[in-house]
Amino acid sequence: MIRIVSYLFAALSLNLMITAPVSGQIVTTVVAQNDLRFRGRSLSEGDPVVTVSLSYDDPSGFYIGTSATARLGARAGVLAQQVFAGRAVRLTNNTSIDIGVNGYRYTSIYSGRVAQAYAETYTGITHRNVS
């Protein structure tokens, strides 16, 4: 996981060096849910969770962010963490492409009971209202 974070910050540093100085957008969110589910399966065993996120969107299309999800209730603590980075590029007035990487880490208090970490890459294409 540390290696993923290092790559993400290296990419952010390189991006900031080769782009013109313009302002970007920093976004923070706080979300409360009564249960954390992934593909229909409860990760928090029905306990409520709070997720705090921080992300930065650069005008060049580069973005980077992180989030942490805490489980509330009897087994309170950090349940999951995520880091992500990518770049969205407009190909035409109606078409854009988005390429990036996600890193996830689940602690032993999620419903699987064993700490796990994994990374994934993604690519998406949007044309008008279809993605």
PDB file of C-alpha atoms in Angstrom:
ATOM      1  CA  MET A   1       0.000   0.000   0.000  1.00  0.00           C
ATOM      2  CA  ILE A   2       2.882   2.366   0.794  1.00  0.00           C
ATOM      3  CA  ARG A   3       4.293   1.706  -2.673  1.00  0.00           C
ATOM      4  CA  ILE A   4       0.957   2.699  -4.278  1.00  0.00           C
ATOM      5  CA  VAL A   5       0.835   5.941  -2.269  1.00  0.00           C
ATOM      6  CA  SER A   6       4.436   6.716  -3.279  1.00  0.00           C
ATOM      7  CA  TYR A   7       3.585   6.257  -6.968  1.00  0.00           C
ATOM      8  CA  LEU A   8       0.500   8.438  -6.633  1.00  0.00           C
ATOM      9  CA  PHE A   9       2.401  11.303  -5.025  1.00  0.00           C
ATOM     10  CA  ALA A  10       5.226  10.999  -7.560  1.00  0.00           C
ATOM     11  CA  ALA A  11       2.663  11.266 -10.354  1.00  0.00           C
ATOM     12  CA  LEU A  12       1.103  14.309  -8.685  1.00  0.00           C
ATOM     13  CA  SER A  13       4.512  15.990  -8.331  1.00  0.00           C
ATOM     14  CA  LEU A  14       5.389  15.338 -11.985  1.00  0.00           C
ATOM     15  CA  ASN A  15       1.987  16.604 -13.115  1.00  0.00           C
ATOM     16  CA  LEU A  16       2.381  19.843 -11.145  1.00  0.00           C
ATOM     17  CA  MET A  17       5.809  20.450 -12.687  1.00  0.00           C
ATOM     18  CA  ILE A  18       4.662  20.158 -16.314  1.00  0.00           C
ATOM     19  CA  THR A  19       1.362  22.053 -16.159  1.00  0.00           C
ATOM     20  CA  ALA A  20       0.746  25.781 -16.224  1.00  0.00           C
ATOM     21  CA  PRO A  21       0.032  27.434 -12.856  1.00  0.00           C
ATOM     22  CA  VAL A  22      -3.766  27.543 -12.593  1.00  0.00           C
ATOM     23  CA  SER A  23      -6.078  26.843  -9.697  1.00  0.00           C
ATOM     24  CA  GLY A  24      -7.412  23.369  -8.997  1.00  0.00           C
ATOM     25  CA  GLN A  25     -10.270  22.159  -6.866  1.00  0.00           C
ATOM     26  CA  ILE A  26      -9.953  20.549  -3.452  1.00  0.00           C
ATOM     27  CA  VAL A  27     -13.011  18.600  -2.301  1.00  0.00           C
ATOM     28  CA  THR A  28     -13.783  17.130   1.110  1.00  0.00           C
ATOM     29  CA  THR A  29     -16.827  15.029   1.915  1.00  0.00           C
ATOM     30  CA  VAL A  30     -18.216  13.342   4.994  1.00  0.00           C
ATOM     31  CA  VAL A  31     -20.814  10.603   4.496  1.00  0.00           C
ATOM     32  CA  ALA A  32     -22.723   8.665   7.154  1.00  0.00           C
ATOM     33  CA  GLN A  33     -24.387   5.341   6.272  1.00  0.00           C
ATOM     34  CA  ASN A  34     -26.369   2.858   8.332  1.00  0.00           C
ATOM     35  CA  ASP A  35     -24.499  -0.078   6.700  1.00  0.00           C
ATOM     36  CA  LEU A  36     -21.510  -0.338   4.341  1.00  0.00           C
ATOM     37  CA  ARG A  37     -22.304  -2.687   1.458  1.00  0.00           C
ATOM     38  CA  PHE A  38     -20.286  -3.899  -1.506  1.00  0.00           C
ATOM     39  CA  ARG A  39     -22.158  -5.810  -4.217  1.00  0.00           C
ATOM     40  CA  GLY A  40     -24.976  -6.540  -1.792  1.00  0.00           C
ATOM     41  CA  ARG A  41     -22.732  -7.862   0.991  1.00  0.00           C
ATOM     42  CA  SER A  42     -22.443  -5.974   4.268  1.00  0.00           C
ATOM     43  CA  LEU A  43     -18.835  -5.064   5.083  1.00  0.00           C
ATOM     44  CA  SER A  44     -19.769  -3.510   8.428  1.00  0.00           C
ATOM     45  CA  GLU A  45     -22.099  -6.308   9.596  1.00  0.00           C
ATOM     46  CA  GLY A  46     -25.016  -3.872   9.787  1.00  0.00           C
ATOM     47  CA  ASP A  47     -23.144  -1.323  11.915  1.00  0.00           C
ATOM     48  CA  PRO A  48     -23.230   2.341  10.833  1.00  0.00           C
ATOM     49  CA  VAL A  49     -20.130   3.865   9.226  1.00  0.00           C
ATOM     50  CA  VAL A  50     -18.699   7.305   8.531  1.00  0.00           C
ATOM     51  CA  THR A  51     -16.494   7.971   5.487  1.00  0.00           C
ATOM     52  CA  VAL A  52     -14.256  11.040   5.203  1.00  0.00           C
ATOM     53  CA  SER A  53     -12.780  11.832   1.766  1.00  0.00           C
ATOM     54  CA  LEU A  54     -10.284  14.359   0.434  1.00  0.00           C
ATOM     55  CA  SER A  55      -9.507  14.816  -3.260  1.00  0.00           C
ATOM     56  CA  TYR A  56      -7.792  17.257  -5.595  1.00  0.00           C
ATOM     57  CA  ASP A  57      -8.850  17.874  -9.208  1.00  0.00           C
ATOM     58  CA  ASP A  58      -6.294  19.683 -11.360  1.00  0.00           C
ATOM     59  CA  PRO A  59      -7.459  21.711 -14.384  1.00  0.00           C
ATOM     60  CA  SER A  60      -5.164  19.545 -16.541  1.00  0.00           C
ATOM     61  CA  GLY A  61      -7.458  16.571 -15.864  1.00  0.00           C
ATOM     62  CA  PHE A  62      -5.251  14.927 -13.239  1.00  0.00           C
ATOM     63  CA  TYR A  63      -6.916  13.958  -9.943  1.00  0.00           C
ATOM     64  CA  ILE A  64      -5.827  12.305  -6.711  1.00  0.00           C
ATOM     65  CA  GLY A  65      -7.616  11.485  -3.487  1.00  0.00           C
ATOM     66  CA  THR A  66      -8.002   9.382  -0.395  1.00  0.00           C
ATOM     67  CA  SER A  67     -10.772   8.258   1.929  1.00  0.00           C
ATOM     68  CA  ALA A  68     -11.109   6.475   5.257  1.00  0.00           C
ATOM     69  CA  THR A  69     -14.192   4.644   6.525  1.00  0.00           C
ATOM     70  CA  ALA A  70     -14.731   4.154  10.257  1.00  0.00           C
ATOM     71  CA  ARG A  71     -17.092   1.601  11.691  1.00  0.00           C
ATOM     72  CA  LEU A  72     -19.250   2.765  14.603  1.00  0.00           C
ATOM     73  CA  GLY A  73     -20.814   0.590  17.278  1.00  0.00           C
ATOM     74  CA  ALA A  74     -19.410  -2.316  19.295  1.00  0.00           C
ATOM     75  CA  ARG A  75     -16.475  -2.989  16.926  1.00  0.00           C
ATOM     76  CA  ALA A  76     -15.601   0.679  16.274  1.00  0.00           C
ATOM     77  CA  GLY A  77     -12.446   1.559  14.372  1.00  0.00           C
ATOM     78  CA  VAL A  78     -11.057   2.192  10.909  1.00  0.00           C
ATOM     79  CA  LEU A  79     -12.701  -0.308   8.581  1.00  0.00           C
ATOM     80  CA  ALA A  80     -11.235   0.653   5.188  1.00  0.00           C
ATOM     81  CA  GLN A  81      -8.944   3.103   3.426  1.00  0.00           C
ATOM     82  CA  GLN A  82      -8.735   4.012  -0.256  1.00  0.00           C
ATOM     83  CA  VAL A  83      -6.291   6.018  -2.384  1.00  0.00           C
ATOM     84  CA  PHE A  84      -6.829   6.840  -6.039  1.00  0.00           C
ATOM     85  CA  ALA A  85      -5.321   8.839  -8.877  1.00  0.00           C
ATOM     86  CA  GLY A  86      -6.035   9.266 -12.536  1.00  0.00           C
ATOM     87  CA  ARG A  87      -6.396  11.597 -15.444  1.00  0.00           C
ATOM     88  CA  ALA A  88      -9.453  12.565 -17.471  1.00  0.00           C
ATOM     89  CA  VAL A  89      -8.780  13.849 -20.995  1.00  0.00           C
ATOM     90  CA  ARG A  90     -11.255  15.364 -23.428  1.00  0.00           C
ATOM     91  CA  LEU A  91     -10.749  13.781 -26.866  1.00  0.00           C
ATOM     92  CA  THR A  92     -13.472  15.783 -28.677  1.00  0.00           C
ATOM     93  CA  ASN A  93     -16.270  18.114 -27.595  1.00  0.00           C
ATOM     94  CA  ASN A  94     -18.457  15.050 -26.915  1.00  0.00           C
ATOM     95  CA  THR A  95     -15.940  12.367 -25.925  1.00  0.00           C
ATOM     96  CA  SER A  96     -13.547  11.975 -23.003  1.00  0.00           C
ATOM     97  CA  ILE A  97     -11.443   9.186 -21.525  1.00  0.00           C
ATOM     98  CA  ASP A  98     -10.595   8.536 -17.868  1.00  0.00           C
ATOM     99  CA  ILE A  99      -7.662   6.345 -16.797  1.00  0.00           C
ATOM    100  CA  GLY A 100      -6.623   5.689 -13.214  1.00  0.00           C
ATOM    101  CA  VAL A 101      -5.661   3.425 -10.338  1.00  0.00           C
ATOM    102  CA  ASN A 102      -7.315   2.610  -6.983  1.00  0.00           C
ATOM    103  CA  GLY A 103      -5.674   1.140  -3.897  1.00  0.00           C
ATOM    104  CA  TYR A 104      -7.808  -0.381  -1.128  1.00  0.00           C
ATOM    105  CA  ARG A 105      -7.008  -1.606   2.366  1.00  0.00           C
ATOM    106  CA  TYR A 106      -9.499  -3.320   4.656  1.00  0.00           C
ATOM    107  CA  THR A 107      -8.652  -3.881   8.312  1.00  0.00           C
ATOM    108  CA  SER A 108      -9.609  -6.994  10.288  1.00  0.00           C
ATOM    109  CA  ILE A 109     -12.784  -5.334  11.642  1.00  0.00           C
ATOM    110  CA  TYR A 110     -14.617  -5.583   8.307  1.00  0.00           C
ATOM    111  CA  SER A 111     -16.947  -8.560   7.871  1.00  0.00           C
ATOM    112  CA  GLY A 112     -14.211 -10.717   6.289  1.00  0.00           C
ATOM    113  CA  ARG A 113     -12.240 -10.679   9.595  1.00  0.00           C
ATOM    114  CA  VAL A 114      -8.832 -10.690   7.808  1.00  0.00           C
ATOM    115  CA  ALA A 115      -6.913  -7.566   6.816  1.00  0.00           C
ATOM    116  CA  GLN A 116      -6.688  -7.312   3.030  1.00  0.00           C
ATOM    117  CA  ALA A 117      -5.248  -4.914   0.478  1.00  0.00           C
ATOM    118  CA  TYR A 118      -5.406  -4.758  -3.291  1.00  0.00           C
ATOM    119  CA  ALA A 119      -5.046  -2.357  -6.191  1.00  0.00           C
ATOM    120  CA  GLU A 120      -6.908  -2.056  -9.474  1.00  0.00           C
ATOM    121  CA  THR A 121      -6.676   0.008 -12.619  1.00  0.00           C
ATOM    122  CA  TYR A 122      -9.587   1.380 -14.598  1.00  0.00           C
ATOM    123  CA  THR A 123     -10.349   2.995 -17.936  1.00  0.00           C
ATOM    124  CA  GLY A 124     -13.574   4.659 -18.957  1.00  0.00           C
ATOM    125  CA  ILE A 125     -14.861   6.382 -22.056  1.00  0.00           C
ATOM    126  CA  THR A 126     -17.735   8.848 -22.082  1.00  0.00           C
ATOM    127  CA  HIS A 127     -19.484   9.987 -25.254  1.00  0.00           C
ATOM    128  CA  ARG A 128     -22.281  12.521 -24.725  1.00  0.00           C
ATOM    129  CA  ASN A 129     -24.567  10.863 -22.148  1.00  0.00           C
ATOM    130  CA  VAL A 130     -23.197   7.316 -22.437  1.00  0.00           C
ATOM    131  CA  SER A 131     -20.233   5.975 -20.475  1.00  0.00           C
TER     132      SER A 131
END
